[in-house]
PDB file of C-alpha atoms in Angstrom:
ATOM      1  CA  GLU A  34       6.815 -87.192 -59.663  1.00 85.00           C
ATOM      2  CA  THR A  35      10.503 -86.361 -59.919  1.00 95.00           C
ATOM      3  CA  VAL A  36      12.375 -84.211 -57.427  1.00 96.00           C
ATOM      4  CA  ILE A  37      14.330 -81.479 -59.217  1.00 97.00           C
ATOM      5  CA  PHE A  38      15.961 -80.249 -56.025  1.00 96.00           C
ATOM      6  CA  HIS A  39      15.423 -80.431 -52.279  1.00 96.00           C
ATOM      7  CA  GLU A  40      15.261 -77.661 -49.737  1.00 94.00           C
ATOM      8  CA  GLY A  41      18.809 -77.228 -48.448  1.00 94.00           C
ATOM      9  CA  ASP A  42      20.510 -78.231 -51.724  1.00 96.00           C
ATOM     10  CA  GLU A  43      23.125 -75.926 -53.203  1.00 93.00           C
ATOM     11  CA  GLY A  44      21.663 -73.136 -55.343  1.00 92.00           C
ATOM     12  CA  ASN A  45      23.607 -73.768 -58.519  1.00 92.00           C
ATOM     13  CA  GLY A  46      21.445 -72.221 -61.213  1.00 92.00           C
ATOM     14  CA  LEU A  47      18.105 -71.136 -62.590  1.00 92.00           C
ATOM     15  CA  TYR A  48      15.417 -73.348 -64.145  1.00 96.00           C
ATOM     16  CA  VAL A  49      12.934 -72.365 -66.831  1.00 94.00           C
ATOM     17  CA  LEU A  50       9.884 -74.577 -67.159  1.00 96.00           C
ATOM     18  CA  THR A  51       9.147 -75.181 -70.850  1.00 97.00           C
ATOM     19  CA  ARG A  52       6.541 -77.959 -70.556  1.00 97.00           C
ATOM     20  CA  GLY A  53       4.508 -79.510 -67.762  1.00 97.00           C
ATOM     21  CA  ALA A  54       4.192 -78.317 -64.173  1.00 97.00           C
ATOM     22  CA  VAL A  55       6.445 -77.980 -61.130  1.00 97.00           C
ATOM     23  CA  ARG A  56       5.318 -77.865 -57.509  1.00 96.00           C
ATOM     24  CA  ILE A  57       7.338 -75.715 -55.110  1.00 94.00           C
ATOM     25  CA  SER A  58       6.832 -76.916 -51.536  1.00 93.00           C
ATOM     26  CA  LYS A  59       8.171 -76.922 -48.006  1.00 91.00           C
ATOM     27  CA  HIS A  60       7.934 -79.496 -45.243  1.00 86.00           C
ATOM     28  CA  SER A  61       6.518 -78.784 -41.812  1.00 83.00           C
ATOM     29  CA  ALA A  62       5.401 -80.811 -38.819  1.00 85.00           C
ATOM     30  CA  GLY A  63       2.071 -81.334 -40.594  1.00 84.00           C
ATOM     31  CA  GLY A  64       3.703 -82.660 -43.775  1.00 86.00           C
ATOM     32  CA  GLU A  65       4.342 -81.111 -47.159  1.00 85.00           C
ATOM     33  CA  GLU A  66       2.796 -77.746 -47.969  1.00 85.00           C
ATOM     34  CA  ALA A  67       2.640 -76.685 -51.611  1.00 87.00           C
ATOM     35  CA  LEU A  68       3.614 -73.039 -51.944  1.00 87.00           C
ATOM     36  CA  THR A  69       2.791 -72.802 -55.642  1.00 89.00           C
ATOM     37  CA  ILE A  70       2.361 -74.790 -58.844  1.00 93.00           C
ATOM     38  CA  LEU A  71       4.365 -73.368 -61.724  1.00 95.00           C
ATOM     39  CA  GLU A  72       3.256 -73.622 -65.344  1.00 95.00           C
ATOM     40  CA  PRO A  73       5.207 -73.347 -68.615  1.00 96.00           C
ATOM     41  CA  PHE A  74       7.516 -70.348 -69.055  1.00 93.00           C
ATOM     42  CA  ALA A  75       7.815 -69.803 -65.319  1.00 92.00           C
ATOM     43  CA  PHE A  76      11.279 -69.809 -63.830  1.00 91.00           C
ATOM     44  CA  PHE A  77      12.433 -70.939 -60.418  1.00 93.00           C
ATOM     45  CA  GLY A  78      15.636 -71.288 -58.452  1.00 92.00           C
ATOM     46  CA  GLU A  79      16.284 -67.597 -59.106  1.00 88.00           C
ATOM     47  CA  MET A  80      17.326 -66.864 -55.533  1.00 86.00           C
ATOM     48  CA  ALA A  81      20.644 -68.591 -56.359  1.00 84.00           C
ATOM     49  CA  LEU A  82      21.458 -65.539 -58.485  1.00 82.00           C
ATOM     50  CA  ILE A  83      21.015 -63.212 -55.533  1.00 82.00           C
ATOM     51  CA  ASP A  84      22.661 -65.011 -52.645  1.00 86.00           C
ATOM     52  CA  ALA A  85      24.722 -68.109 -51.997  1.00 79.00           C
ATOM     53  CA  ALA A  86      22.187 -69.620 -49.613  1.00 88.00           C
ATOM     54  CA  PRO A  87      20.886 -73.172 -50.055  1.00 93.00           C
ATOM     55  CA  ARG A  88      17.589 -73.848 -51.828  1.00 94.00           C
ATOM     56  CA  ALA A  89      14.648 -72.514 -49.797  1.00 92.00           C
ATOM     57  CA  ALA A  90      12.111 -75.163 -50.870  1.00 94.00           C
ATOM     58  CA  ASP A  91      11.650 -78.399 -52.800  1.00 96.00           C
ATOM     59  CA  ALA A  92      10.918 -78.373 -56.536  1.00 97.00           C
ATOM     60  CA  ILE A  93       9.004 -81.412 -57.797  1.00 97.00           C
ATOM     61  CA  ALA A  94       8.073 -82.117 -61.421  1.00 96.00           C
ATOM     62  CA  HIS A  95       4.520 -83.247 -62.132  1.00 89.00           C
ATOM     63  CA  GLY A  96       4.324 -85.860 -64.860  1.00 88.00           C
ATOM     64  CA  ASP A  97       5.968 -85.169 -68.202  1.00 93.00           C
ATOM     65  CA  THR A  98       7.948 -82.000 -67.582  1.00 96.00           C
ATOM     66  CA  GLU A  99      10.641 -80.275 -69.604  1.00 97.00           C
ATOM     67  CA  LEU A 100      13.105 -77.830 -68.072  1.00 97.00           C
ATOM     68  CA  PHE A 101      15.884 -75.603 -69.309  1.00 95.00           C
ATOM     69  CA  PHE A 102      18.708 -75.236 -66.767  1.00 95.00           C
ATOM     70  CA  LEU A 103      21.048 -72.235 -66.691  1.00 92.00           C
ATOM     71  CA  PRO A 104      24.065 -72.918 -64.451  1.00 93.00           C
ATOM     72  CA  LEU A 105      24.989 -70.050 -62.168  1.00 90.00           C
ATOM     73  CA  SER A 106      28.534 -69.873 -63.560  1.00 91.00           C
ATOM     74  CA  ASP A 107      27.206 -69.527 -67.128  1.00 92.00           C
ATOM     75  CA  LEU A 108      24.740 -66.834 -66.060  1.00 89.00           C
ATOM     76  CA  ARG A 109      27.477 -64.833 -64.355  1.00 89.00           C
ATOM     77  CA  PHE A 110      29.645 -65.089 -67.484  1.00 92.00           C
ATOM     78  CA  LEU A 111      26.684 -64.003 -69.633  1.00 90.00           C
ATOM     79  CA  PHE A 112      25.998 -61.045 -67.336  1.00 89.00           C
ATOM     80  CA  GLU A 113      29.596 -59.857 -67.648  1.00 93.00           C
ATOM     81  CA  ALA A 114      29.710 -60.355 -71.413  1.00 95.00           C
ATOM     82  CA  ARG A 115      26.293 -58.834 -72.167  1.00 95.00           C
ATOM     83  CA  PRO A 116      25.345 -56.190 -69.566  1.00 93.00           C
ATOM     84  CA  SER A 117      22.250 -55.085 -71.499  1.00 94.00           C
ATOM     85  CA  LEU A 118      20.928 -58.659 -71.498  1.00 91.00           C
ATOM     86  CA  ALA A 119      21.798 -58.984 -67.811  1.00 89.00           C
ATOM     87  CA  LEU A 120      19.716 -55.897 -67.068  1.00 92.00           C
ATOM     88  CA  LYS A 121      16.684 -57.376 -68.855  1.00 91.00           C
ATOM     89  CA  ILE A 122      17.031 -60.698 -67.050  1.00 86.00           C
ATOM     90  CA  LEU A 123      17.479 -59.066 -63.655  1.00 86.00           C
ATOM     91  CA  PHE A 124      14.479 -56.797 -64.264  1.00 91.00           C
ATOM     92  CA  ALA A 125      12.321 -59.856 -65.100  1.00 88.00           C
ATOM     93  CA  LEU A 126      13.612 -61.633 -61.986  1.00 87.00           C
ATOM     94  CA  SER A 127      12.854 -58.596 -59.838  1.00 89.00           C
ATOM     95  CA  ALA A 128       9.298 -58.373 -61.172  1.00 90.00           C
ATOM     96  CA  THR A 129       8.712 -62.059 -60.423  1.00 86.00           C
ATOM     97  CA  LEU A 130      10.192 -61.784 -56.941  1.00 86.00           C
ATOM     98  CA  ALA A 131       7.994 -58.760 -56.208  1.00 91.00           C
ATOM     99  CA  GLN A 132       4.878 -60.654 -57.320  1.00 89.00           C
ATOM    100  CA  ARG A 133       5.811 -63.678 -55.201  1.00 83.00           C
ATOM    101  CA  LEU A 134       6.407 -61.424 -52.193  1.00 86.00           C
ATOM    102  CA  ARG A 135       2.957 -59.859 -52.635  1.00 91.00           C
ATOM    103  CA  GLU A 136       1.380 -63.337 -52.751  1.00 86.00           C
ATOM    104  CA  THR A 137       3.300 -64.372 -49.633  1.00 82.00           C
ATOM    105  CA  ASN A 138       2.130 -61.235 -47.808  1.00 86.00           C
ATOM    106  CA  GLU A 139      -1.491 -62.010 -48.723  1.00 87.00           C
ATOM    107  CA  ARG A 140      -1.143 -65.590 -47.429  1.00 81.00           C
ATOM    108  CA  TYR A 141       0.499 -64.347 -44.242  1.00 79.00           C
ATOM    109  CA  MET A 142      -2.310 -61.885 -43.578  1.00 83.00           C
ATOM    110  CA  SER A 143      -4.931 -64.585 -44.171  1.00 81.00           C
ATOM    111  CA  LEU A 144      -3.225 -66.875 -41.656  1.00 76.00           C
ATOM    112  CA  PHE A 145      -2.788 -64.007 -39.202  1.00 76.00           C
ATOM    113  CA  THR A 146      -6.501 -63.166 -39.411  1.00 80.00           C
ATOM    114  CA  LEU A 147      -7.508 -66.788 -38.860  1.00 75.00           C
ATOM    115  CA  ALA A 148      -5.124 -67.132 -35.915  1.00 76.00           C
ATOM    116  CA  GLN A 149      -6.430 -63.914 -34.356  1.00 73.00           C
ATOM    117  CA  TRP A 150     -10.148 -64.563 -34.853  1.00 70.00           C
ATOM    118  CA  GLY A 151     -10.872 -68.240 -35.290  1.00 63.00           C
ATOM    119  CA  THR A 152     -14.302 -69.292 -36.515  1.00 56.00           C
ATOM    120  CA  SER A 153     -17.639 -70.433 -35.122  1.00 55.00           C
ATOM    121  CA  GLN A 154     -20.788 -71.696 -36.781  1.00 55.00           C
ATOM    122  CA  ASN A 155     -22.201 -68.155 -36.706  1.00 56.00           C
ATOM    123  CA  GLY A 156     -19.123 -66.393 -38.025  1.00 59.00           C
ATOM    124  CA  LEU A 157     -15.873 -65.036 -36.665  1.00 58.00           C
ATOM    125  CA  ILE A 158     -15.211 -64.783 -32.934  1.00 55.00           C
ATOM    126  CA  PRO A 159     -12.172 -63.293 -31.188  1.00 56.00           C
ATOM    127  CA  LEU A 160      -9.864 -65.856 -29.544  1.00 55.00           C
ATOM    128  CA  SER A 161      -8.528 -63.572 -26.805  1.00 53.00           C
TER     129      SER A 161
END
């Protein structure tokens, strides 16, 4: 496994996965939690295009992985030079961010339900 970037690193560009797999994860008191496993043609690090905040999670390559890196400065230049291309890229980024937000909401609701109800051998029981 090779670390591509760590949570807290500077967001300096966008990655496109062309071969292999990349795990996006965060660390908590219980250890590492994988948020998702990305497969070829997925992109990540896109939040660097939206804000100047540090990386929000770790990105770790699994085995033999090939990436294409687009530096933020080059992307900004491309967006200014080719507005129609910028629109297509930003639309694709928006669609991916919306999908990831939906998945996060589903996970949140699952955790909320478990925290509220707990489980017993006979099924769910309220914890309050």
